[in-house]
mmCIF file of C-alpha atoms and ligand atoms in Angstrom:
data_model
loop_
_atom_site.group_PDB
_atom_site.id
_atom_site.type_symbol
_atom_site.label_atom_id
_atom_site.label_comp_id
_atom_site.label_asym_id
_atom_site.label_seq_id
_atom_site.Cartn_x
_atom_site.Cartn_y
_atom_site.Cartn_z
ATOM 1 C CA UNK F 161 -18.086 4.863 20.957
ATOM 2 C CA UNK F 162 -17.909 4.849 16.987
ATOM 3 C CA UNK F 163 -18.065 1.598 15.214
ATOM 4 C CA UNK F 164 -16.780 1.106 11.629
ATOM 5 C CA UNK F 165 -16.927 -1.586 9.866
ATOM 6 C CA UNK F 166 -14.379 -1.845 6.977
ATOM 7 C CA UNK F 167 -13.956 -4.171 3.974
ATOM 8 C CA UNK F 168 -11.385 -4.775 1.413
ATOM 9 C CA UNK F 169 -11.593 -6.903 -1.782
ATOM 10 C CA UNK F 170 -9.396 -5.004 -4.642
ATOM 11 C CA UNK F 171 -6.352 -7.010 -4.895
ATOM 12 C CA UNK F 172 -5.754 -10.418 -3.530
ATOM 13 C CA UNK F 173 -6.807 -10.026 0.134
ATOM 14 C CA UNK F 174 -10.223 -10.191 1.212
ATOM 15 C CA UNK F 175 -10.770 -8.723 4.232
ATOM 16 C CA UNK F 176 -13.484 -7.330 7.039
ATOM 17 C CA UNK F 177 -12.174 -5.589 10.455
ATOM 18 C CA UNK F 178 -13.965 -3.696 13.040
ATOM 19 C CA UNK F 179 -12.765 -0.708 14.797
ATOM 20 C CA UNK F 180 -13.567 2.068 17.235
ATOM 21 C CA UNK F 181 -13.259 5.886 16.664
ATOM 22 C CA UNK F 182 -10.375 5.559 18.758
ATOM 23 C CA UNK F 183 -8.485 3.103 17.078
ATOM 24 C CA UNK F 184 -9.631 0.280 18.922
ATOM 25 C CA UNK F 185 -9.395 -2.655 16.920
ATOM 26 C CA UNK F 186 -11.742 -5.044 18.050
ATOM 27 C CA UNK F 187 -11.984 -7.539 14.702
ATOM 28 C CA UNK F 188 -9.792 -8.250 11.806
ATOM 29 C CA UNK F 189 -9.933 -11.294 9.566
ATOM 30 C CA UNK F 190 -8.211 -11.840 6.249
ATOM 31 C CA UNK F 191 -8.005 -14.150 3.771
ATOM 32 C CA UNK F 192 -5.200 -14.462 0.961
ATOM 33 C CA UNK F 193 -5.275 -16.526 -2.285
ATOM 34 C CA UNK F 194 -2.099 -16.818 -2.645
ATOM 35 C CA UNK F 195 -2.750 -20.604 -3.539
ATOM 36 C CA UNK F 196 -4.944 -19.869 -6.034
ATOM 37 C CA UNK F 197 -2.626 -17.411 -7.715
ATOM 38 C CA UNK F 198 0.945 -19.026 -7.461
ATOM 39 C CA UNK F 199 1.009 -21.230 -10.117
ATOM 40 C CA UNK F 200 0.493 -18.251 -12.454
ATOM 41 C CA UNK F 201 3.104 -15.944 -10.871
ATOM 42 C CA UNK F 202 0.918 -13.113 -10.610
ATOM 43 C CA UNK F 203 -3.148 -11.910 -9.516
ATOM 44 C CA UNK F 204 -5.627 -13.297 -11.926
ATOM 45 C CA UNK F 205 -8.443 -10.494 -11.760
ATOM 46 C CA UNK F 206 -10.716 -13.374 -12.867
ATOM 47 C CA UNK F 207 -9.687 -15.788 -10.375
ATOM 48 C CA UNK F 208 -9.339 -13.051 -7.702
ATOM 49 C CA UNK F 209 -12.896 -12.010 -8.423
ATOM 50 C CA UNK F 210 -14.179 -15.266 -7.398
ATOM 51 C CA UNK F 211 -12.202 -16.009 -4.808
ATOM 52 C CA UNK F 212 -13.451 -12.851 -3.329
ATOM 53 C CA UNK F 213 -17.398 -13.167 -3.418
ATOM 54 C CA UNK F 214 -16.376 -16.724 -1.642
ATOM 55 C CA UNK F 215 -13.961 -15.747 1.345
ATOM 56 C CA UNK F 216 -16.442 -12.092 2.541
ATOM 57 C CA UNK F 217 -19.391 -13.289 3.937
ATOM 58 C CA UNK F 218 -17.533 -15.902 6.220
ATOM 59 C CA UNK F 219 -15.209 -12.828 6.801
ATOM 60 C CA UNK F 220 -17.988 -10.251 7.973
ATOM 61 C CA UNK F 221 -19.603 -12.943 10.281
ATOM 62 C CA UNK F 222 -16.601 -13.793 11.485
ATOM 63 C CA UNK F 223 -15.557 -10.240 12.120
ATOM 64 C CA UNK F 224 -19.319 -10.091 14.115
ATOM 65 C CA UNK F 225 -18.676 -12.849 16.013
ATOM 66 C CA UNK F 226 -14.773 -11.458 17.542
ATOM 67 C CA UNK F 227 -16.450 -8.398 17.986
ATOM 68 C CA UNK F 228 -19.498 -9.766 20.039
ATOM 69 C CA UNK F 229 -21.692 -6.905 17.923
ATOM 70 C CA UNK F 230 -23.845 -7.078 15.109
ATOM 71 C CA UNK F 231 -24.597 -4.818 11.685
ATOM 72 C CA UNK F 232 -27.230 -3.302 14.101
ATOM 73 C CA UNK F 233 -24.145 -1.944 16.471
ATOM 74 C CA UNK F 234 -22.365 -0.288 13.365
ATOM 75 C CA UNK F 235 -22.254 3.648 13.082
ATOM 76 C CA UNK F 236 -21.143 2.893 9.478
ATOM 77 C CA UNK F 237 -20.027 0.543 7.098
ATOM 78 C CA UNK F 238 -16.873 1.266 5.127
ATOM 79 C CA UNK F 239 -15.542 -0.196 1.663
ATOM 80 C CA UNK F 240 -12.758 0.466 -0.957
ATOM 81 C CA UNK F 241 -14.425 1.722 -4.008
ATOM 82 C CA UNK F 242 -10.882 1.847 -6.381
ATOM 83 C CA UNK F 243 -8.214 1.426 -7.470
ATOM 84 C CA UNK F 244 -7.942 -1.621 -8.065
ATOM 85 C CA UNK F 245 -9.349 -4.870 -10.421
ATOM 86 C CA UNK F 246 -12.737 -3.810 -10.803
ATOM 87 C CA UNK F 247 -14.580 -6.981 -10.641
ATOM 88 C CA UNK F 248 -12.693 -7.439 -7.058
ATOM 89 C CA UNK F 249 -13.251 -3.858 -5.861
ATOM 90 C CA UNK F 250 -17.074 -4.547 -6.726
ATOM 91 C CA UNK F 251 -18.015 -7.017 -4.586
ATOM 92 C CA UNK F 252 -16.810 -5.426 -1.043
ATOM 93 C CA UNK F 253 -18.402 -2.251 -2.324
ATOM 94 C CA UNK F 254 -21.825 -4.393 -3.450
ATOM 95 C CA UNK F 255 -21.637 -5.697 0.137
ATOM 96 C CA UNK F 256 -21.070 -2.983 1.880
ATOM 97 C CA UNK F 257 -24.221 -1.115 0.027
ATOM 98 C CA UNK F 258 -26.356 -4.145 0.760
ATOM 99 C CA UNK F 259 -25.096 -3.752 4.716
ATOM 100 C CA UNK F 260 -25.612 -0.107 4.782
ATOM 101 C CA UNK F 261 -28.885 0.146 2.828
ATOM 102 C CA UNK F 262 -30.611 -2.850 4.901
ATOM 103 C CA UNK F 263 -29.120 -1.344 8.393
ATOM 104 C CA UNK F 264 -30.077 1.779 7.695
ATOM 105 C CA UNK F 265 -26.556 3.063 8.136
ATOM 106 C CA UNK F 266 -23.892 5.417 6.469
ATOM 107 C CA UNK F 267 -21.927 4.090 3.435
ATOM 108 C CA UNK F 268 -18.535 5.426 3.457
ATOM 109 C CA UNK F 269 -16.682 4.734 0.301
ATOM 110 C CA UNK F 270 -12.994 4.715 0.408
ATOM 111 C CA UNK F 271 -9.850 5.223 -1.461
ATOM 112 C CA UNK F 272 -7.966 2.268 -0.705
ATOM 113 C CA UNK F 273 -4.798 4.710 -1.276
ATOM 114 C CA UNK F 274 -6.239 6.583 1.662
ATOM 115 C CA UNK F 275 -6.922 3.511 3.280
ATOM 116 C CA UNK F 276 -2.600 3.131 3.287
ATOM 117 C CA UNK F 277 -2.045 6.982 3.574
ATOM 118 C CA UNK F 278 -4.169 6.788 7.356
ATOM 119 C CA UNK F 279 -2.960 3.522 8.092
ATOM 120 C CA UNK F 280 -0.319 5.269 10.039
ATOM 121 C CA UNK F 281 -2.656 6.918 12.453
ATOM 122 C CA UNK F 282 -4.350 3.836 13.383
ATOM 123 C CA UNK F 283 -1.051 2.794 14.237
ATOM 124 C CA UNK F 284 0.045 5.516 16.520
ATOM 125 C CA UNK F 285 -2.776 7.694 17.544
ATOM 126 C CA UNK F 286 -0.285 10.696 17.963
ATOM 127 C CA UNK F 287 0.577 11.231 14.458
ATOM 128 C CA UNK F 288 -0.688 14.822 13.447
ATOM 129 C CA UNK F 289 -1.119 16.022 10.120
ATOM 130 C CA UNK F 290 0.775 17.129 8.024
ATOM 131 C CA UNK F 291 3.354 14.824 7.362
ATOM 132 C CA UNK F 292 5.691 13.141 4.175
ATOM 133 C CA UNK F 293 4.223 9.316 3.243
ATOM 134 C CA UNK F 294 5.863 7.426 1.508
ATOM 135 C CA UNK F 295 3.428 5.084 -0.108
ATOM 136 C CA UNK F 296 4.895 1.939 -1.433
ATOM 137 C CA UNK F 297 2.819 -0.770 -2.394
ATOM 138 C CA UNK F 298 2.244 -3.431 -5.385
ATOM 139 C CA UNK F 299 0.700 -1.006 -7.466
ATOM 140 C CA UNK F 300 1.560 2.253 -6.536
ATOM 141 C CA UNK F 301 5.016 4.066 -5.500
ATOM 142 C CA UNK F 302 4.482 7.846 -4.430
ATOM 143 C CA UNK F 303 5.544 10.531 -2.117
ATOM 144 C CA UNK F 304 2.597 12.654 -0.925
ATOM 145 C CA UNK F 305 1.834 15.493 1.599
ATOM 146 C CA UNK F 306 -1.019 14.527 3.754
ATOM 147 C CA UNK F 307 -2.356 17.122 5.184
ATOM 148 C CA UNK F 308 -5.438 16.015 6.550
ATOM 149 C CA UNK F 309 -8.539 13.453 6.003
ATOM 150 C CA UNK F 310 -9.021 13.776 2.190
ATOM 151 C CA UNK F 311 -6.555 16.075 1.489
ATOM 152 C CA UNK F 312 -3.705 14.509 0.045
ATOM 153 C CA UNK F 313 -0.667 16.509 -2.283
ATOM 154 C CA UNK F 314 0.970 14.050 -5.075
ATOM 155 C CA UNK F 315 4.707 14.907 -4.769
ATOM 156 C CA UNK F 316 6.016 12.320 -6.907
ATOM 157 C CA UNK F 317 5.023 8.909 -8.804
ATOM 158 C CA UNK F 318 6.243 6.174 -10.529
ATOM 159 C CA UNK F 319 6.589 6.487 -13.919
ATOM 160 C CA UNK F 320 7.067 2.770 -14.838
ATOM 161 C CA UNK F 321 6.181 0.302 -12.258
ATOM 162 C CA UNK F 322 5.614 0.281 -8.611
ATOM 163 C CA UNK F 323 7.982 -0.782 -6.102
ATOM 164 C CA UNK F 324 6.081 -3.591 -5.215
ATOM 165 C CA UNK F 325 5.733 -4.580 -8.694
ATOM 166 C CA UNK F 326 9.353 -4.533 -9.292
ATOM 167 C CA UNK F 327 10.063 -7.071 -6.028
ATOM 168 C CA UNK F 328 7.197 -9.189 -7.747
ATOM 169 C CA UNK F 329 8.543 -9.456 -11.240
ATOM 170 C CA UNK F 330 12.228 -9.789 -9.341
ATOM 171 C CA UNK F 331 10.909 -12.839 -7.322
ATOM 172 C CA UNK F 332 9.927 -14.202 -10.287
ATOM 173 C CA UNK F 333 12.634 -13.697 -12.712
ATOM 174 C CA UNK F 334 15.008 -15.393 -9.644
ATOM 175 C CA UNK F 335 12.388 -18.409 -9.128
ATOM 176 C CA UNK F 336 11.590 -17.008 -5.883
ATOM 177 C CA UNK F 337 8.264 -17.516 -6.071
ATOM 178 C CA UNK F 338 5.069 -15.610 -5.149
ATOM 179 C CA UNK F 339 4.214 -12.758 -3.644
ATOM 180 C CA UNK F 340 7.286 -11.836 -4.271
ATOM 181 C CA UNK F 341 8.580 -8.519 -1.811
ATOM 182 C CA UNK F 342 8.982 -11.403 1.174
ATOM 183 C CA UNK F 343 10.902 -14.029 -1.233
ATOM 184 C CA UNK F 344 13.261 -11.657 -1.990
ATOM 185 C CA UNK F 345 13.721 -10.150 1.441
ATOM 186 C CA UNK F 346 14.186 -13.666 2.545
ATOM 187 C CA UNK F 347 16.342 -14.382 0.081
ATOM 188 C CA UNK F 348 18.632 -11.033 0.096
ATOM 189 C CA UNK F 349 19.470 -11.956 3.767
ATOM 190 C CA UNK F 350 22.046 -14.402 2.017
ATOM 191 C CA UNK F 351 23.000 -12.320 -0.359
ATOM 192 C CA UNK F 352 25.896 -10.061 -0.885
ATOM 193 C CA UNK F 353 23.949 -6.188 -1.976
ATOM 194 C CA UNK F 354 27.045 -5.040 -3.443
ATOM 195 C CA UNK F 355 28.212 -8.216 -5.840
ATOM 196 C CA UNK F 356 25.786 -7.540 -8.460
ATOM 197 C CA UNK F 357 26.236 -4.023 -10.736
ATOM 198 C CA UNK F 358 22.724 -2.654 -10.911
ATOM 199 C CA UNK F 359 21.545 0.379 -12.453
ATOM 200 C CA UNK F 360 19.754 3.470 -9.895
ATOM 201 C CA UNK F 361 17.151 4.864 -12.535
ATOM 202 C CA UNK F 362 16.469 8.423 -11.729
ATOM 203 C CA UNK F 363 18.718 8.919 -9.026
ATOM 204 C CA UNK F 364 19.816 12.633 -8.812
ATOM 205 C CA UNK F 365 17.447 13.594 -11.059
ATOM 206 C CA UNK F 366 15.735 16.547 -10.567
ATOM 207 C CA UNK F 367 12.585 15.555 -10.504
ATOM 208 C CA UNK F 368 11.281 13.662 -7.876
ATOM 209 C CA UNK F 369 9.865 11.067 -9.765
ATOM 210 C CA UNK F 370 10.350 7.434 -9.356
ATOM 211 C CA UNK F 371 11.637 4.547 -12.186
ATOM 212 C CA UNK F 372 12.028 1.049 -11.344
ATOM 213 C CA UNK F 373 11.223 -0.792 -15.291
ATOM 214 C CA UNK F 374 15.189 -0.594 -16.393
ATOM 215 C CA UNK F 375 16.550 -2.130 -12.576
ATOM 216 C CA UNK F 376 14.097 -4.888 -13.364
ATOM 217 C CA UNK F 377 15.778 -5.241 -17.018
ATOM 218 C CA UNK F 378 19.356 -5.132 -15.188
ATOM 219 C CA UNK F 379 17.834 -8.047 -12.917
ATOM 220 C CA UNK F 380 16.941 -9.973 -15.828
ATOM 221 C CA UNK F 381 20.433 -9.453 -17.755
ATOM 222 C CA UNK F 382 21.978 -10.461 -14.684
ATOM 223 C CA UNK F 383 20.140 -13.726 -14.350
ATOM 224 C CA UNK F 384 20.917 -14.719 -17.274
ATOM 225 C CA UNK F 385 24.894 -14.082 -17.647
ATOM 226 C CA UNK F 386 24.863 -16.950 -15.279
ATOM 227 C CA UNK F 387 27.414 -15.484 -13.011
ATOM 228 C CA UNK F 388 25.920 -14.475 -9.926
ATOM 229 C CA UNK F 389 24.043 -16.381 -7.155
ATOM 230 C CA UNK F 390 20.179 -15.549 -6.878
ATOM 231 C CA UNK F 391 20.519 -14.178 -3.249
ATOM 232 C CA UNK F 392 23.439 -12.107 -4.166
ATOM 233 C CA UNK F 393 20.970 -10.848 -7.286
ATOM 234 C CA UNK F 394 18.242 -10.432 -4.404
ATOM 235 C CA UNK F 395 20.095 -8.828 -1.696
ATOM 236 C CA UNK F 396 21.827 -6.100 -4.573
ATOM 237 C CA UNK F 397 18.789 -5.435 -6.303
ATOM 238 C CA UNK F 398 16.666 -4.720 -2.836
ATOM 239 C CA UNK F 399 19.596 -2.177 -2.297
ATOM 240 C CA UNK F 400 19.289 -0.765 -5.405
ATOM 241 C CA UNK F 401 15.684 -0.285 -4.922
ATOM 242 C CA UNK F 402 16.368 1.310 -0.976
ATOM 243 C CA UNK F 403 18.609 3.601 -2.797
ATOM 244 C CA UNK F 404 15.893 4.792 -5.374
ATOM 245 C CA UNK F 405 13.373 5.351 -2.190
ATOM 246 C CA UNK F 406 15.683 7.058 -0.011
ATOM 247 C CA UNK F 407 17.021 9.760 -3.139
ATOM 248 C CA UNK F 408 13.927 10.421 -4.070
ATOM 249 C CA UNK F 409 12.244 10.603 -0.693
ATOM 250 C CA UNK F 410 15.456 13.152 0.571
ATOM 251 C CA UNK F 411 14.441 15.359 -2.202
ATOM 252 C CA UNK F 412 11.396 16.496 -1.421
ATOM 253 C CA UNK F 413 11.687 16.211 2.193
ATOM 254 C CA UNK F 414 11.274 20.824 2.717
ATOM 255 C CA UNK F 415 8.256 20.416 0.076
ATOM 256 C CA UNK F 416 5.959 19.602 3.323
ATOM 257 C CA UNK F 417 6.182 22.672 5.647
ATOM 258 C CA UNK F 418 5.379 21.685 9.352
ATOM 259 C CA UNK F 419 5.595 17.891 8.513
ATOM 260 C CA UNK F 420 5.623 16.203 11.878
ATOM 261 C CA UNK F 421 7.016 13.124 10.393
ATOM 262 C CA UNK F 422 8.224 10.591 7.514
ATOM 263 C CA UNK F 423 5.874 8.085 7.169
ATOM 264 C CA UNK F 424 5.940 5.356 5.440
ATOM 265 C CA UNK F 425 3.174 2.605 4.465
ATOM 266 C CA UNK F 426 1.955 0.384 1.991
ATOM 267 C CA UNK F 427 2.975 -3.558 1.442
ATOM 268 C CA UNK F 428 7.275 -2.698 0.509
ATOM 269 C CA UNK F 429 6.684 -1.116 3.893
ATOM 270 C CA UNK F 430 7.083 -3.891 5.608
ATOM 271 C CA UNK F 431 10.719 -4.627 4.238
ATOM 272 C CA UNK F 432 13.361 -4.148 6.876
ATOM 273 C CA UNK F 433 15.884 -2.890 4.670
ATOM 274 C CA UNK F 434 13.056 0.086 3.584
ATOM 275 C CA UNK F 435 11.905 0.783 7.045
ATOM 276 C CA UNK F 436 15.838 1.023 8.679
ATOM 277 C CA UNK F 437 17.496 3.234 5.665
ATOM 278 C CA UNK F 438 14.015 5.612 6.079
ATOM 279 C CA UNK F 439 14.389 5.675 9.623
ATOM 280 C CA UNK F 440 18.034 6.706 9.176
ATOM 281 C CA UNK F 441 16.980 9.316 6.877
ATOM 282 C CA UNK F 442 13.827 10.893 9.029
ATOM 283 C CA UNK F 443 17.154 11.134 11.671
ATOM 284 C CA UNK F 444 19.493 12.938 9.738
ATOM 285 C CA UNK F 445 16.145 15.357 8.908
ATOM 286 C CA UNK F 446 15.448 15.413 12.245
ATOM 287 C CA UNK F 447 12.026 14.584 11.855
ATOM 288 C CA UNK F 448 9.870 11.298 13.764
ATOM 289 C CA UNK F 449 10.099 8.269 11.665
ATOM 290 C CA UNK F 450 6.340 6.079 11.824
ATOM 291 C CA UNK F 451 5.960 2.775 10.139
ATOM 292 C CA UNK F 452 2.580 0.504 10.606
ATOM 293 C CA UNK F 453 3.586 -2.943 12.571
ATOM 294 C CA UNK F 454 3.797 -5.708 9.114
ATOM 295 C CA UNK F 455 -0.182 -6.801 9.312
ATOM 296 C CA UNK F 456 -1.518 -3.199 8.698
ATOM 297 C CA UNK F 457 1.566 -2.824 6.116
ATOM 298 C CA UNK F 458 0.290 -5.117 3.606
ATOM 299 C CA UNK F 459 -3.533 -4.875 2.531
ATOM 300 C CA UNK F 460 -6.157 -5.198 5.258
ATOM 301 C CA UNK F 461 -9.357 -3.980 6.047
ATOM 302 C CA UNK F 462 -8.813 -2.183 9.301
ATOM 303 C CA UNK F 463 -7.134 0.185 7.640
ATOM 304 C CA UNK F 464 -10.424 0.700 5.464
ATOM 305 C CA UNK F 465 -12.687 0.683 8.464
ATOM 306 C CA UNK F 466 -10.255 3.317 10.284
ATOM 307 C CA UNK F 467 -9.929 5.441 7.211
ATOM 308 C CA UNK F 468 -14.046 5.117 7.313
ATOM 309 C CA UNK F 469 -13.925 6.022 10.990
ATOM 310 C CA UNK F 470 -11.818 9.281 9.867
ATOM 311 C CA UNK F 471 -14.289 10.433 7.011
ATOM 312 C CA UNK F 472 -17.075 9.731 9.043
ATOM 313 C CA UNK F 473 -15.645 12.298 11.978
ATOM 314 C CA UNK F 474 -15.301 14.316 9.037
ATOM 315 C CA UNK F 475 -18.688 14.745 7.726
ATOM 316 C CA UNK F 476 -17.643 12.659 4.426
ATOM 317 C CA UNK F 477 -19.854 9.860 3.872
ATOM 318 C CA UNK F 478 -21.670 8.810 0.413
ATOM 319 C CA UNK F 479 -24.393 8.021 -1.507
ATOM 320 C CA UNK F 480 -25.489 4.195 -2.164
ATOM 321 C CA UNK F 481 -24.952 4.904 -5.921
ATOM 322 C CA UNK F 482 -21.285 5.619 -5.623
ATOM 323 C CA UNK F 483 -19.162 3.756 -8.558
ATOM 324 C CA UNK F 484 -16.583 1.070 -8.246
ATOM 325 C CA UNK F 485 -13.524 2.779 -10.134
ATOM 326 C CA UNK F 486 -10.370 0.974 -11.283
ATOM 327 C CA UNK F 487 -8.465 3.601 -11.615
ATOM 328 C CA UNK F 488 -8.834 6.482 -8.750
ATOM 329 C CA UNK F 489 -6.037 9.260 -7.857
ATOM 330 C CA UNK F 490 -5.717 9.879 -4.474
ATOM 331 C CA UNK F 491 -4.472 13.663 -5.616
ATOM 332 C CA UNK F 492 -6.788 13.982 -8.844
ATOM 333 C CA UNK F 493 -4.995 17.578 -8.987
ATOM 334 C CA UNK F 494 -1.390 16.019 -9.272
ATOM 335 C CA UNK F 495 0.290 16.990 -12.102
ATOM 336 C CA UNK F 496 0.169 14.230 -15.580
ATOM 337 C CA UNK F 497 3.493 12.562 -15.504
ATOM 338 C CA UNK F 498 5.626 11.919 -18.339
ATOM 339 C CA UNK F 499 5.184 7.716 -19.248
ATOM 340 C CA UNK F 500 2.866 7.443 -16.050
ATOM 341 C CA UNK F 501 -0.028 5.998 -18.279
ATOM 342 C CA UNK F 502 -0.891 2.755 -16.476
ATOM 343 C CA UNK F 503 -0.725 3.673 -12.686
ATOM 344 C CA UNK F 504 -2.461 6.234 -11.002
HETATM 345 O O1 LIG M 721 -0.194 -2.864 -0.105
HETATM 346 P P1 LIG M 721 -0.167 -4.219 -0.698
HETATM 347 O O2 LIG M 721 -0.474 -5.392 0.207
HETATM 348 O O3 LIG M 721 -1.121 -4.334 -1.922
HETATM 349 C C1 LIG M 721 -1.294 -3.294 -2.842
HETATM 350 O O4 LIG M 721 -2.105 -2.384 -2.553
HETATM 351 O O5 LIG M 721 -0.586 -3.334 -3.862
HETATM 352 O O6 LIG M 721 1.268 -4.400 -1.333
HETATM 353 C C2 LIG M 721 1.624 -5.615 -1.912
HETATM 354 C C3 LIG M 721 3.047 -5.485 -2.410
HETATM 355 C C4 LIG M 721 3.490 -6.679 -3.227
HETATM 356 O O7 LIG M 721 4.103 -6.204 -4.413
HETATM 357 C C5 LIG M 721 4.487 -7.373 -2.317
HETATM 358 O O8 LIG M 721 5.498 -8.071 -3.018
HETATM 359 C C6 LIG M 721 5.054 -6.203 -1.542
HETATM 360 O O9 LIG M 721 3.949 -5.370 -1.298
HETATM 361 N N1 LIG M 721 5.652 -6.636 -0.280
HETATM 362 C C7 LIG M 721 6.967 -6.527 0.003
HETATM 363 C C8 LIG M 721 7.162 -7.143 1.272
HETATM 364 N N2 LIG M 721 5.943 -7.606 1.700
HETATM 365 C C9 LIG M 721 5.040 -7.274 0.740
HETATM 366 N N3 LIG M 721 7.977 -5.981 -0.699
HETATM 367 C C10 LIG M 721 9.210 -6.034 -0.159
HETATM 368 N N4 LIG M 721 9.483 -6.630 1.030
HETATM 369 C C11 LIG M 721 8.499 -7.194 1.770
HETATM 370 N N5 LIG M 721 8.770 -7.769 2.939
HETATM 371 ZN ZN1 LIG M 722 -2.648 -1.887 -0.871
#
């Protein structure tokens, strides 16, 4: 059987998992630094860095250890190589070169996009290609056709922030604290979603892009009229933003031919409120609705490893010289979008 092992360092998770070619996973450690990045309210890509070149070598021994196999046992050792804050994304990568190059073993670099995009499949082996993802995360927000291992078809993007971002800079505007998508989930379950008058940016319009910068300016003016409650700010913005996703996702639903499902993944995926309004729309468009369980929602690294077990059954793997990269398109082909400057 094919072993993988995966690692993940290019946000604010460090991370090292094990698993089989069939989607077997045998080891999966994590650590956050959420600590380390509360008091500032956001990821500091200096702080992160560090934190980082700290938590992975614990992680990958302790990943060993679960697994009761060593580096020696590996078909292949998988890493994200971008997007994400470079001097984080470098030092799984530099690890995972060091593994593969003193093992003697194939280097698989990954997209950490296509580390979400897969996710799914790990989750339920009988997800077939191709199928409509929704990919909803801290830094990116896009609807894409995957159509098989490395072949991925932008069909829309944000054109502001990310959906992720937008529960983030909510959290913090209410005082919810950080990360913010959970705070505000928490906190919307006391709230009233229709008290507060929010704006719906882009909905109906005809392209299937998505906008979240002038909800989180609604949030803000909300706040500070003083007249509503923060949970009933919470619980009508995370409507507002369910809206967005399900209008935007509905109109490109025919724009995959033969998808076998709506999937869904990425760390907003593991919002309730997202997951049950998609799965009422993947009903009404009779297709199957698949969402990752939470832990392989947010940012792991058995999604990484899997997504390295996929490329490797593939024939993709890579050269030790291959470059850390911030920024990284999953669909390099996808059309330039209008104010999409910042987010890939
Ligand atoms: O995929 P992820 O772990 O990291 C990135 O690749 O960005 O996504 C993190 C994002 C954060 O913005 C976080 O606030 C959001 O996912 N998130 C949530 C929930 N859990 C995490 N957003 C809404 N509701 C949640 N329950
Ligand atoms: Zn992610």
């Amino acid at each position: 059987m094919t072993l993988i092992l995966g690692l993940e360092s290019s946000c604010d998770e460090t991370a090292a998992a094990i698993v089989d070619g069939d989607g077997r996973v045998l080891a999966h450690r994590l650590a956050g630094q959420e600590a380390a990045h509360a008091p500032f309210g956001g990821v500091v890509p200096e702080i992160a860095a560090r934190a980082h070149v700290e938590a992975l070598g614990p992680l990958v021994e302790a990943a060993f250890a679960d697994a009761g196999v060593t580096m020696a046992g590996m078909d292949a050792v998988a890493a994200t190589a971008g997007p994400g804050l470079i001097g984080g994304v470098m030092v799984a990568l530099s690890m995972a070169k060091g593994l593969a190059l003193s093992a003697g073993k194939p280097l698989i670099a990954v997209n950490h996009l296509e580390g979400h995009a897969l996710s799914p499949r790990l989750a339920d082996r009988t997800l077939a290609f191709p199928y409509l993802l929704l990919l909803v995360s801290g830094g990116h927000c896009q609807l894409l056709a995957v159509e098989g291992v490395g072949r991925y078809r932008r069909l829309a993007t944000t054109i502001d922030d990310a959906a992720g971002e937008a529960f983030d800079k909510t959290a913090k505007l209410l005082g919810l604290g950080f990360p913010g998508g959970p705070k505000v989930e928490q906190a919307a379950r006391d709230g009233d979603p229709i008290a507060v008058p929010l704006p719906r940016p882009l909905v109906g319009s005809t392209e299937p892009h998505f906008s979240f910068a002038g909800l989180k300016s609604a949030v803000l003016r909300a706040r500070d009229s003083g007249r509503h409650r923060a949970e009933d700010v919470a619980a009508s913005f995370q409507q507002a933003v369910v809206d967005c996703l399900i209008d935007r996702t509905r109109r490109v639903l025919a724009r995959v031919p033969g998808a076998t499902a709506l999937v869904v993944a990425g760390g907003v995926a593991a919002n309730g409120a997202v997951r049950a309004a998609l799965e009422t729309l993947a009903g009404e468009a009779r297709l199957r609705f698949v969402a990752p369980p939470l832990w392989l929602c947010t940012d792991n690294a058995a999604m990484i490893a899997w997504a390295g077990a996929e490329r490797l059954a593939a024939g993709l793997t890579d050269p030790l010289d291959v470059p850390a990269r911030a920024r990284w398109p999953l669909d390099p082909a996808g059309e330039a979008v209008r104010g999409a400057g910042v987010k890939a």
